[in-house]
Amino acid sequence: MRATTKHTTTDLDAALPAQRDRSARRPPTGEDPSLRAAYRLCRRTTRVHDPGIYALIQLMPTVLRPPSWALWAAATALDDLADQPDAKQTERAARVEAWTHALQRDLAAGASTDPVRHALVDTSLRWHLDLSSLQGAMTSTLDDVRGRHLTDWAAWRSWCNEGIAPWVDQVLHLFERAGVPMTLRLDRQQEYRRFIDGAQLTDTLTDLSADLAQGLLLLPQEALQTYPRAEEDLRQRRWSPATAALIRELTALAREWLTRPAMTTGMHPGAATVLDTAASLMRAQLDAVDAAGPTLLKHAPHPSLIARARVLAPARLRSSLAWSLTPLALPGPRRPSVTASDPSLAADDTAFRPPPAHPSGAVPPQIAAEQMPFHVAIIMDGNGRWAQQHGLPRPQGHRAGTAAVHEMVYGALEIGLRHLTLYAFSTENWKRDAEEITTILEAIRRDLDAGPLRDLDVRQRWSGHPDKLPQELVQALMREERRTRTRTSLTLTVCINYGGREEITRTAAALAQAAQAGDIDPHLIGEDDFTRHMPQPDMPNVDLLWRTGNEQRTSNFLPWHATYAELHFTPDYWPDVDRRDLWHALTTYCRRSRRYGNAARVPGPPGS
């Protein structure tokens, strides 16, 4: 995300000490001169290439500035390799790919001869960042070099999420590590996504002249087609009435997306100041885009010094006060670097460990790909009754059920299942005893912190509502979702504080808001429109819904997605099941005939 606000630099030595106590005065980089020089280079790179970002970083706690410089300098280095005007497209793509591969090797070694990567590797090891989540963003940069065709806003948003969101997520993780999480509540995730859209659209409009010079037009066809001839005029770098009207509409849209006051409600005042200032700086940038007129197609516009000062001066005062009153956690010792001699710990995010074998030596059955269900959902029932059966308090059954969750994940990975959704805690479960509720939620949080699935190729997601849930649990769920977002073998969705009717009600409200805003025609709303506005719009329909515990009802679980699901009920309580039961459910599914409303085919007489 490139902005254009200039700001005076501060010395690295002033930025690295974070607290007043003596222990904090020792710079986190130690006395390594090459490392300190690397951070200084990252600071200069950020200040020169992304002065708006640099100004925002100066609003952060001083201890978070060097790692933030390293992250943005790395993003800038990739952008520069992708945008080199003196190199052919194939050469630029090769350089981007070489840089990303070199980063993987440097992470394994714990250091780099390249100063930007040297600082980034140190940041990763010192702040315990998982840089594998940046793989998608780096691939996105590579795709930008080769050229993109964005058909509609949905494709454009997907590009935004690939290119910008992972870098922003790393900064959110830094705040979390410092003890002041920039928590974005899950009921406001749509606000966050719109904000990212607004940031990317502002960046695209700002860089329009540079992109057009390379033959790139990173706007969706859906927007360009609104104004006939606008695309041709832009590609020819002609300012016309159609071009002017398109730019006016897009800047207005970007302003609307950036104005998300609910996003920072309840957030730490220092973190909220950073986000609010980012929105204000980008709105000032959009004013400059509007004022540029025909010169927009020749060079990037810049806000005036007065406009920047009006935003930054009060923000500096607010942030300084907020951080002066906030105790911060300093980075601990660097974690051990990954060594090439241990391939199971390789920095490459494709080097995941396989799931442990079943103690009995059981292996999954062979199921043809066309017969394998794509999405299995499980109601994990019977934990409390299992505990009572074993003479234990009911809460103990939920702790015992954690092992069965791990077994389901292991079995799904072994057999090649793509989507697994588990019903862990429903909105109706709040009616239970307080001790049992506490045990359920605490068991989930402890398991997330322990990370038994951390080294598996599993993308972890949460579906549900954050209200009433402990803040620590919400943060842990969001952390794992961010950390595993690029993993591909299995998508594990855990439903916590989830209710199917409530999900449908929220989706209907989102559709009503979209219709009121003019984004959708209420007379033309179809099933696809409804799905796009759901909290998890990319969740596939459920093929097999399995419930343990000898009960035969679906209990408000995924009513939209499970309309045509095959139902499978078994008597065993949840703590007693393992991956072999999952494999049995899958083989049972394969023997069923799924007709989706069609009549069953009746065999005709012989020879017919």
XYZ file of C-alpha atoms in Angstrom:
608
model
C 0.000 0.000 0.000
C 1.747 3.119 -1.164
C 0.860 6.527 0.175
C 2.535 9.873 -0.369
C 2.915 11.632 2.982
C 6.438 12.803 3.862
C 7.667 12.714 7.428
C 10.983 13.487 9.087
C 12.986 10.412 10.009
C 14.132 9.509 13.496
C 17.353 7.721 14.320
C 17.209 3.964 14.719
C 18.813 4.239 18.155
C 15.849 6.356 19.285
C 13.340 3.929 17.867
C 14.688 0.669 19.217
C 14.578 1.327 22.983
C 10.944 0.919 23.996
C 10.657 1.483 27.753
C 12.189 3.690 30.421
C 13.649 0.862 32.445
C 17.316 -0.039 32.087
C 16.672 -3.400 30.431
C 14.732 -1.719 27.639
C 17.611 0.583 26.724
C 19.549 -2.283 25.218
C 18.612 -2.357 21.523
C 16.842 -5.569 20.486
C 19.335 -5.946 17.654
C 22.198 -6.304 20.092
C 25.605 -5.055 18.967
C 25.597 -6.669 15.510
C 26.612 -3.752 13.247
C 25.422 -5.452 10.050
C 21.981 -6.014 11.556
C 21.685 -2.440 12.775
C 22.755 -1.226 9.332
C 20.120 -3.486 7.774
C 17.350 -1.955 9.906
C 18.592 1.538 9.060
C 18.376 0.685 5.362
C 14.822 -0.604 5.846
C 13.922 2.637 7.603
C 15.303 4.730 4.740
C 13.637 2.502 2.137
C 10.247 2.843 3.812
C 10.646 6.610 4.226
C 11.607 7.177 0.585
C 9.330 4.691 -1.155
C 6.301 4.725 1.176
C 6.347 8.019 3.121
C 2.687 7.620 4.124
C 3.393 4.191 5.569
C 6.487 5.611 7.249
C 4.355 8.308 8.908
C 1.954 5.637 10.191
C 4.817 3.534 11.555
C 6.009 6.592 13.492
C 2.650 6.503 15.309
C 3.362 2.986 16.556
C 5.210 2.156 19.787
C 8.921 2.698 19.249
C 9.702 -0.986 19.752
C 7.459 -1.932 16.805
C 8.995 0.478 14.326
C 12.091 -1.510 13.237
C 10.154 -4.732 12.516
C 7.539 -2.700 10.647
C 10.270 -1.050 8.566
C 11.631 -4.498 7.746
C 8.221 -5.767 6.610
C 7.510 -2.785 4.372
C 11.018 -2.623 2.981
C 10.636 -6.276 1.940
C 7.305 -5.529 0.268
C 8.924 -2.552 -1.486
C 11.855 -4.679 -2.642
C 9.469 -7.113 -4.289
C 7.482 -4.281 -5.884
C 10.670 -2.744 -7.245
C 11.752 -6.045 -8.777
C 8.326 -6.429 -10.363
C 8.275 -2.842 -11.687
C 11.788 -2.535 -13.139
C 11.239 -0.635 -16.419
C 14.583 -1.665 -17.944
C 13.877 -5.414 -17.720
C 11.695 -7.711 -19.763
C 8.662 -9.314 -18.181
C 10.347 -12.720 -17.957
C 13.413 -11.191 -16.308
C 11.307 -9.350 -13.734
C 9.333 -12.499 -12.925
C 12.566 -14.470 -12.528
C 13.975 -11.855 -10.134
C 10.847 -11.875 -7.966
C 10.930 -15.662 -7.827
C 14.645 -15.706 -6.990
C 14.114 -13.208 -4.156
C 11.325 -15.263 -2.563
C 13.333 -18.487 -2.811
C 16.347 -16.730 -1.289
C 14.161 -15.629 1.632
C 13.262 -19.254 2.337
C 16.945 -20.192 2.422
C 17.760 -17.198 4.628
C 15.035 -18.140 7.111
C 16.590 -21.595 7.335
C 20.042 -20.081 7.926
C 18.855 -17.396 10.344
C 20.642 -14.589 8.484
C 21.137 -13.130 5.007
C 23.735 -11.286 2.972
C 20.912 -9.124 1.577
C 20.294 -6.360 4.146
C 16.509 -6.182 3.699
C 16.119 -9.938 4.017
C 18.599 -9.889 6.929
C 16.334 -7.491 8.861
C 13.211 -9.439 7.863
C 14.690 -12.754 9.027
C 15.710 -11.158 12.341
C 12.201 -9.727 12.748
C 10.662 -13.127 12.080
C 12.873 -14.938 14.598
C 12.734 -12.220 17.248
C 8.967 -11.622 17.127
C 8.048 -15.231 16.276
C 6.312 -14.305 13.026
C 5.250 -17.034 10.612
C 6.337 -15.604 7.250
C 4.866 -18.550 5.353
C 1.606 -16.570 5.276
C 3.367 -14.098 2.950
C 3.804 -16.769 0.277
C 0.447 -15.844 -1.274
C 1.391 -12.157 -1.385
C 4.708 -12.970 -3.052
C 2.949 -15.164 -5.601
C 0.527 -12.295 -6.191
C 3.457 -9.997 -6.991
C 4.727 -12.586 -9.453
C 1.301 -12.753 -11.111
C 1.220 -8.954 -11.360
C 4.459 -9.080 -13.360
C 2.959 -11.594 -15.786
C -0.197 -9.519 -16.175
C -3.702 -9.725 -14.745
C -7.217 -9.548 -16.078
C -9.667 -8.659 -13.324
C -13.156 -9.426 -14.574
C -15.259 -8.108 -11.693
C -15.069 -6.675 -8.195
C -14.986 -10.179 -6.696
C -11.802 -11.013 -8.647
C -10.372 -7.621 -7.753
C -11.034 -8.197 -4.027
C -9.402 -11.604 -4.239
C -6.316 -9.881 -5.648
C -6.412 -7.357 -2.768
C -6.523 -10.145 -0.205
C -3.603 -11.927 -1.878
C -1.419 -8.866 -2.208
C -2.019 -6.576 0.775
C -3.812 -8.418 3.570
C -0.924 -10.792 4.467
C 1.483 -7.891 5.017
C -1.107 -6.036 7.129
C -1.750 -9.217 9.123
C 1.943 -9.381 10.030
C 1.709 -5.892 11.536
C -1.409 -6.923 13.475
C 0.595 -9.869 14.795
C 3.376 -7.505 15.929
C 0.857 -5.513 17.977
C -0.382 -8.755 19.499
C 3.183 -9.800 20.429
C 3.774 -6.393 22.035
C 0.770 -6.904 24.313
C -1.574 -4.402 22.650
C -3.517 -6.511 20.129
C -5.144 -4.518 17.353
C -8.159 -6.783 17.757
C -10.588 -6.767 14.845
C -13.771 -8.391 16.116
C -15.148 -11.055 13.849
C -18.546 -9.382 13.667
C -16.642 -6.484 12.062
C -14.580 -8.504 9.621
C -16.633 -7.120 6.744
C -15.634 -3.628 7.895
C -11.980 -4.696 7.850
C -12.280 -6.208 4.367
C -13.908 -3.023 3.046
C -11.125 -0.954 4.596
C -8.521 -3.080 2.809
C -10.515 -2.655 -0.420
C -10.474 1.111 0.068
C -6.738 1.118 0.720
C -6.030 -0.936 -2.403
C -8.315 1.178 -4.593
C -6.604 4.346 -3.322
C -3.235 2.811 -4.103
C -4.362 1.716 -7.574
C -5.656 5.189 -8.442
C -2.468 6.811 -7.097
C -0.229 4.507 -9.155
C -2.385 4.698 -12.283
C 0.218 6.570 -14.359
C 3.055 4.191 -13.421
C 0.920 1.101 -14.084
C -0.317 2.406 -17.438
C 3.281 3.076 -18.481
C 3.886 -0.685 -18.073
C 0.697 -1.646 -19.879
C -1.145 -2.551 -16.655
C -4.696 -1.500 -15.822
C -5.514 -2.988 -12.416
C -9.192 -2.091 -12.330
C -12.025 -4.597 -12.788
C -13.806 -4.829 -16.111
C -17.067 -4.480 -14.202
C -16.110 -0.900 -13.287
C -14.574 -0.031 -16.663
C -17.641 -1.179 -18.606
C -19.813 1.316 -16.736
C -18.287 4.061 -18.878
C -17.904 3.107 -22.566
C -14.531 4.072 -24.045
C -13.030 4.657 -20.578
C -10.808 1.580 -20.814
C -9.526 2.458 -24.278
C -8.898 6.064 -23.235
C -6.993 4.978 -20.141
C -4.824 2.526 -22.049
C -4.048 5.301 -24.541
C -3.493 7.664 -21.592
C -6.147 10.048 -22.835
C -8.152 12.176 -20.421
C -11.775 12.184 -21.596
C -15.242 12.769 -20.094
C -15.612 9.000 -19.673
C -12.245 8.763 -17.884
C -13.064 11.715 -15.615
C -16.459 10.253 -14.690
C -14.904 6.850 -13.938
C -12.221 8.382 -11.684
C -14.841 10.436 -9.805
C -16.922 7.337 -9.177
C -13.951 5.267 -8.033
C -12.609 7.908 -5.637
C -16.086 8.236 -4.101
C -16.258 4.455 -3.735
C -12.808 4.344 -2.114
C -13.829 7.061 0.383
C -16.926 5.085 1.304
C -14.887 1.905 1.863
C -12.289 3.730 3.969
C -14.878 5.252 6.293
C -15.333 2.408 8.785
C -15.775 3.999 12.250
C -17.093 0.752 13.771
C -13.836 -1.039 12.912
C -11.882 0.621 15.735
C -14.647 0.777 18.351
C -13.355 -0.685 21.609
C -9.773 -0.942 20.312
C -6.727 0.280 22.265
C -6.518 4.079 21.632
C -2.979 3.856 20.265
C -3.863 1.144 17.770
C -7.109 2.919 16.865
C -5.153 6.112 16.180
C -2.939 4.272 13.685
C -5.932 2.921 11.729
C -7.945 6.154 11.904
C -4.926 8.139 10.708
C -4.380 5.683 7.862
C -7.960 6.288 6.726
C -7.536 10.081 6.967
C -4.264 10.051 5.015
C -5.818 7.964 2.267
C -8.830 10.267 2.061
C -6.394 13.167 1.641
C -4.713 11.140 -1.091
C -8.079 10.682 -2.816
C -8.624 14.442 -2.678
C -5.312 14.810 -4.517
C -6.428 12.220 -7.100
C -9.657 14.155 -7.705
C -7.782 17.429 -8.009
C -5.160 16.064 -10.409
C -7.388 15.929 -13.480
C -5.487 15.059 -16.694
C -2.132 15.055 -14.861
C -3.265 11.857 -13.070
C -2.296 9.941 -16.217
C 1.205 11.465 -16.262
C 2.428 11.250 -12.664
C 1.227 10.285 -9.194
C -0.591 13.041 -7.268
C 0.423 14.117 -3.748
C -1.627 15.707 -0.948
C -0.580 19.182 0.104
C 1.689 19.763 3.090
C -1.169 21.493 4.891
C -3.487 18.519 4.340
C -0.866 16.128 5.702
C -0.139 18.329 8.723
C -3.829 18.542 9.620
C -3.952 14.764 9.828
C -0.583 13.971 11.376
C -0.148 16.690 14.010
C -3.079 15.661 16.251
C -2.414 11.980 15.549
C 1.143 12.262 16.891
C -0.115 13.825 20.109
C -2.802 11.155 20.603
C -0.491 8.249 19.869
C 2.324 9.610 22.049
C -0.030 9.919 25.014
C -1.573 6.491 24.436
C 1.765 4.662 24.265
C 3.269 6.569 27.197
C 0.528 5.112 29.400
C 0.788 1.580 28.001
C 3.174 -1.111 29.279
C 4.582 -2.986 26.303
C 6.137 -6.413 25.941
C 9.649 -6.323 24.484
C 10.782 -9.007 22.038
C 12.483 -11.914 23.735
C 15.594 -13.748 22.571
C 15.588 -14.873 18.968
C 14.078 -18.300 18.564
C 16.469 -20.859 17.060
C 16.741 -20.585 13.312
C 15.549 -23.445 11.163
C 18.413 -25.570 9.914
C 18.573 -27.176 6.541
C 19.522 -30.458 8.220
C 16.003 -30.760 9.609
C 13.662 -30.859 6.611
C 10.577 -31.136 8.804
C 11.251 -27.555 9.959
C 12.095 -26.057 6.586
C 11.029 -22.468 6.001
C 9.211 -23.398 2.826
C 5.516 -23.577 3.745
C 5.132 -26.739 1.682
C 7.316 -28.721 4.120
C 4.613 -29.883 6.549
C 4.887 -33.002 8.644
C 2.495 -35.859 7.884
C -0.125 -36.755 10.483
C 0.983 -39.397 12.991
C 0.001 -42.967 12.150
C -2.870 -44.584 14.002
C -1.568 -46.694 16.958
C -3.192 -49.804 15.497
C -1.444 -49.324 12.163
C -4.799 -48.802 10.399
C -4.623 -47.085 7.019
C -7.415 -45.277 5.186
C -9.548 -47.151 2.654
C -9.135 -46.449 -1.042
C -11.957 -44.196 -2.239
C -12.151 -42.996 -5.833
C -11.829 -39.219 -6.162
C -15.240 -38.897 -7.820
C -16.870 -40.701 -4.879
C -15.115 -38.780 -2.094
C -17.278 -36.153 -0.380
C -15.839 -32.659 -0.608
C -17.166 -31.350 2.715
C -17.919 -33.313 5.886
C -19.537 -31.626 8.897
C -19.622 -33.257 12.329
C -21.774 -32.608 15.406
C -19.455 -33.756 18.196
C -22.046 -35.013 20.685
C -21.818 -37.080 23.850
C -18.879 -35.561 25.758
C -20.838 -34.985 28.969
C -22.553 -38.395 28.884
C -19.182 -40.053 28.257
C -17.828 -38.429 31.427
C -20.835 -39.506 33.485
C -20.502 -43.034 32.114
C -16.907 -43.068 33.381
C -17.806 -41.594 36.790
C -16.328 -38.180 35.967
C -17.779 -34.657 36.127
C -19.370 -33.616 32.811
C -16.686 -30.989 32.026
C -14.026 -33.711 31.943
C -15.684 -35.188 28.858
C -14.943 -32.040 26.849
C -11.253 -32.255 27.686
C -11.267 -35.909 26.631
C -12.989 -35.001 23.361
C -10.000 -32.893 22.237
C -8.083 -36.038 21.255
C -10.970 -37.079 18.985
C -10.749 -33.706 17.216
C -7.080 -34.350 16.472
C -7.984 -37.824 15.198
C -10.556 -36.391 12.781
C -7.975 -33.982 11.374
C -5.377 -36.746 11.019
C -7.879 -39.045 9.316
C -9.111 -36.297 6.979
C -5.546 -35.505 5.891
C -4.684 -39.166 5.357
C -7.705 -39.904 3.181
C -7.617 -36.619 1.253
C -10.755 -34.867 2.508
C -10.721 -31.170 1.542
C -13.190 -29.574 4.012
C -13.990 -30.586 7.587
C -16.327 -28.536 9.797
C -16.786 -29.275 13.513
C -19.629 -28.066 15.766
C -17.816 -27.184 19.004
C -20.142 -24.750 20.798
C -23.582 -23.555 19.749
C -25.443 -20.363 20.655
C -27.834 -22.590 22.624
C -24.976 -24.044 24.720
C -24.916 -20.877 26.859
C -27.871 -22.414 28.731
C -25.525 -25.024 30.257
C -23.827 -24.927 33.647
C -21.229 -22.138 33.927
C -18.460 -24.579 34.876
C -19.133 -26.722 31.809
C -19.157 -23.667 29.520
C -15.860 -22.457 30.983
C -14.292 -25.894 30.523
C -15.384 -26.133 26.869
C -14.036 -22.708 25.930
C -10.869 -23.100 27.980
C -10.157 -26.494 26.372
C -10.427 -24.897 22.917
C -8.090 -22.035 23.858
C -5.512 -24.327 25.458
C -5.494 -26.532 22.377
C -4.944 -23.525 20.130
C -2.075 -22.327 22.312
C -0.495 -25.803 22.411
C -0.666 -25.980 18.603
C -0.852 -29.752 17.962
C -1.970 -29.033 14.368
C 0.542 -26.235 13.805
C 2.920 -28.193 11.559
C 0.185 -29.833 9.472
C -1.038 -28.509 6.114
C -4.332 -27.392 7.642
C -6.049 -24.075 7.093
C -7.914 -23.235 10.308
C -11.019 -21.053 10.375
C -13.659 -20.036 12.880
C -17.343 -19.584 12.177
C -19.555 -18.001 14.807
C -20.186 -14.796 16.711
C -17.656 -13.158 19.075
C -20.196 -11.806 21.573
C -19.817 -13.378 25.053
C -16.650 -15.260 24.072
C -13.481 -14.585 26.114
C -11.234 -12.068 24.385
C -8.226 -14.382 24.721
C -10.085 -17.096 22.808
C -11.137 -14.687 20.064
C -7.532 -13.518 19.654
C -6.237 -17.101 19.531
C -8.805 -18.065 16.894
C -7.993 -15.051 14.742
C -4.258 -15.647 15.138
C -4.523 -19.211 13.830
C -6.777 -18.093 10.980
C -4.208 -15.496 9.901
C -1.267 -17.828 10.347
C -2.701 -20.699 8.284
C -4.548 -18.746 5.591
C -2.343 -19.999 2.711
C -2.465 -23.718 3.553
C -4.265 -25.921 1.065
C -4.614 -29.618 1.936
C -7.489 -29.388 4.441
C -9.708 -26.515 5.518
C -10.785 -27.042 9.133
C -13.668 -24.808 10.223
C -14.573 -24.883 13.901
C -18.015 -23.492 14.761
C -17.900 -21.748 18.146
C -20.825 -19.699 19.431
C -22.501 -20.610 16.157
C -26.205 -20.771 15.338
C -27.548 -21.569 11.885
C -30.630 -19.347 12.104
C -28.551 -16.498 13.472
C -26.150 -16.915 10.526
C -29.034 -16.685 8.067
C -30.432 -13.639 9.885
C -27.061 -11.863 9.718
C -26.786 -12.671 6.023
C -30.269 -11.292 5.352
C -29.281 -8.095 7.177
C -26.101 -7.821 5.065
C -28.176 -8.250 1.902
C -30.600 -5.545 3.055
C -27.699 -3.165 3.669
C -26.259 -3.938 0.224
C -29.640 -3.266 -1.390
C -30.033 -0.027 0.539
C -26.576 1.077 -0.593
C -27.478 0.308 -4.205
C -24.907 -2.483 -4.532
C -27.557 -5.041 -5.457
C -31.032 -4.990 -7.001
C -33.424 -6.483 -4.401
C -35.695 -7.788 -7.195
C -32.848 -9.850 -8.659
C -31.455 -11.432 -5.489
C -30.636 -15.102 -6.007
C -29.007 -17.897 -4.057
C -25.529 -16.876 -5.233
C -26.066 -13.354 -3.891
C -27.128 -14.783 -0.531
C -24.072 -17.033 -0.388
C -21.703 -14.127 -1.161
C -23.001 -12.219 1.859
C -22.615 -15.074 4.340
C -19.890 -14.860 7.037
C -17.972 -17.656 5.244
C -18.919 -17.043 1.590
C -16.503 -19.643 0.235
C -17.708 -22.509 2.432
C -18.884 -25.333 0.116
C -22.139 -27.203 0.588
C -22.006 -30.077 3.050
C -21.984 -33.540 1.443
C -22.050 -35.594 4.644
C -23.334 -34.518 8.056
C -22.363 -36.908 10.846
C -23.582 -36.815 14.450
C -22.217 -38.944 17.273
C -23.828 -39.643 20.650
C -26.915 -41.612 19.561
C -28.986 -38.514 18.754
C -30.690 -37.959 15.404
C -31.183 -34.245 14.814
C -29.149 -31.483 13.157
C -29.470 -28.914 15.998
C -29.343 -25.663 14.036
C -26.051 -26.645 12.387
C -25.273 -25.257 8.915
C -28.897 -25.174 7.695
C -28.002 -23.291 4.504
C -25.051 -25.473 3.570
C -26.495 -28.841 4.645
C -29.773 -28.708 2.719
C -28.800 -31.702 0.560
C -26.355 -33.342 2.963
C -26.425 -37.080 3.511
C -27.089 -37.744 7.218
C -25.089 -40.242 9.271
C -25.856 -40.980 12.945
C -23.746 -43.227 15.191
C -24.186 -44.324 18.831
C -20.639 -43.829 20.156
C -19.951 -40.814 22.338
C -17.507 -38.314 20.836
C -14.443 -39.101 23.026
C -14.652 -42.745 21.917
C -14.371 -42.108 18.156
C -11.198 -41.908 16.118
C -10.171 -41.570 12.469
C -11.386 -45.094 11.652
C -14.943 -43.940 12.412
C -14.478 -41.065 9.972
C -13.281 -43.484 7.303
C -16.296 -45.730 7.971
C -18.620 -42.721 7.560
C -16.967 -41.897 4.232
C -17.320 -45.446 2.899
C -20.977 -45.452 3.988
C -21.475 -42.215 2.077
C -19.985 -43.775 -1.063
C -22.691 -46.448 -1.109
C -25.505 -43.900 -1.217
C -27.157 -42.529 -4.352
C -27.378 -38.742 -4.385
C -30.161 -37.587 -6.728
C -30.771 -33.934 -5.705
C -34.506 -34.243 -6.455
C -34.239 -36.444 -9.536
C -36.249 -39.645 -9.709
C -34.416 -42.877 -9.031
C -33.487 -44.759 -12.182
C -35.441 -48.009 -12.390
C -33.588 -50.747 -14.330
C -35.445 -51.756 -17.519
C -35.977 -55.308 -18.788
C -32.951 -57.183 -20.110
C -31.874 -55.976 -23.523
C -33.751 -52.690 -23.265
